[in-house]
């Protein structure tokens, strides 16, 4: 990308700021680090630099004069846990991903400084954990009834005019408004067929989270004006009140506001007024005033662990341990703020048993099993009895022979990390053990 010295008005010439060399280079670093699949043009992250080297000047000129044409996004369906359901995800081309990222980087400082402090999704210095801690603060203050609301297909139902009227409050550069409009109307390619998008904000693009926050900021400000205790993360929000009666009243008024002002719809089947222990927000709930992961989140955790420790997954144990460690660290970094310690020991024991089962499956032959147990210092009597047993893998994984050989310490040396240690490090990071 050729260096160009540019002069621009910070309030109007926003497109020049977006296309500046420094901003585009920063955007490319972000897009490159996020990796991701190719869009409908099949261009990969690896192929893009050579393409940009040759074509960027022409692309930049088309963006400046308004002739640039956005590409439809490629629609893929992402599984929603073990529910059997999926959610749609739009994958823009690498070029459109880059341009959207560049737009987001310039517009975020313009809008973010005036967003509500109770909006936590996809904002600099904000996180899902902060949203959970904010709700916990309200629970401790006695607000223990949740107005647990669900916006029906939010990203698919956003009215473009309603959204763009809010974007234009701070963006005076009509070229930028036109470009954003093109992205909203770019369409979706589904199984080779183009579907128009007269409504909605396609999930998957770097610009979509910011647009969602811009649209819902009026809602945040309305809740603040009414004095409600709430936290919002993207299109997921929970309001806490002190009584069920107040909750139903708030639910009714919130529904009216969203439908009237923002043209959004609450999913009545998934929305409810319940005590906080029966509500969920971002995978968490509360037991008393303590944070606890939801049963649904824990079920998904166990499903994933079963995949990585499945007997029919024919990979080496090193690969298995690598995948397990990656998943366990990621899961605990998020869900480890749960303040309930009781299940942790049971999780570790269950995972160790499943790993022992994997080893037992891989060893296969009686001679191999007996020989490996003897090498691991299992008493000869137990090694022979266990190694020659015809009992099932799961049952033998908890036998005296396998446990005295494949000890907890030995499994740790092979690369199996401890959920208990991860949890302790989160809650007691300075504790010397």
Short mmCIF file of N, CA, C and O in Angstrom, two decimals, residues 353 391-399:
data_model
loop_
_atom_site.label_atom_id
_atom_site.label_comp_id
_atom_site.label_asym_id
_atom_site.label_seq_id
_atom_site.Cartn_x
_atom_site.Cartn_y
_atom_site.Cartn_z
N UNK A 353 -9.96 -40.51 34.42
CA UNK A 353 -10.48 -41.84 34.13
C UNK A 353 -10.68 -42.04 32.64
O UNK A 353 -10.37 -43.11 32.10
N UNK A 391 -13.29 -57.28 30.99
CA UNK A 391 -14.25 -56.24 31.35
C UNK A 391 -14.08 -55.04 30.42
O UNK A 391 -13.05 -54.88 29.76
N UNK A 392 -15.08 -54.18 30.39
CA UNK A 392 -15.08 -53.04 29.47
C UNK A 392 -14.03 -52.00 29.81
O UNK A 392 -13.51 -51.93 30.93
N UNK A 393 -13.73 -51.16 28.80
CA UNK A 393 -12.71 -50.11 28.96
C UNK A 393 -13.04 -49.19 30.13
O UNK A 393 -12.17 -48.86 30.94
N UNK A 394 -14.27 -48.73 30.19
CA UNK A 394 -14.65 -47.76 31.21
C UNK A 394 -14.51 -48.35 32.61
O UNK A 394 -14.01 -47.69 33.52
N UNK A 395 -14.92 -49.60 32.76
CA UNK A 395 -14.83 -50.23 34.08
C UNK A 395 -13.37 -50.44 34.49
O UNK A 395 -13.00 -50.17 35.63
N UNK A 396 -12.55 -50.91 33.55
CA UNK A 396 -11.15 -51.17 33.88
C UNK A 396 -10.36 -49.88 34.10
O UNK A 396 -9.32 -49.89 34.75
N UNK A 397 -10.85 -48.77 33.57
CA UNK A 397 -10.14 -47.50 33.76
C UNK A 397 -10.14 -47.04 35.22
O UNK A 397 -9.38 -46.15 35.59
N UNK A 398 -10.99 -47.67 36.03
CA UNK A 398 -11.03 -47.34 37.45
C UNK A 398 -10.58 -48.53 38.31
O UNK A 398 -10.82 -48.58 39.51
N UNK A 399 -9.91 -49.50 37.69
CA UNK A 399 -9.45 -50.67 38.43
C UNK A 399 -8.17 -50.33 39.20
O UNK A 399 -7.48 -49.35 38.91
#
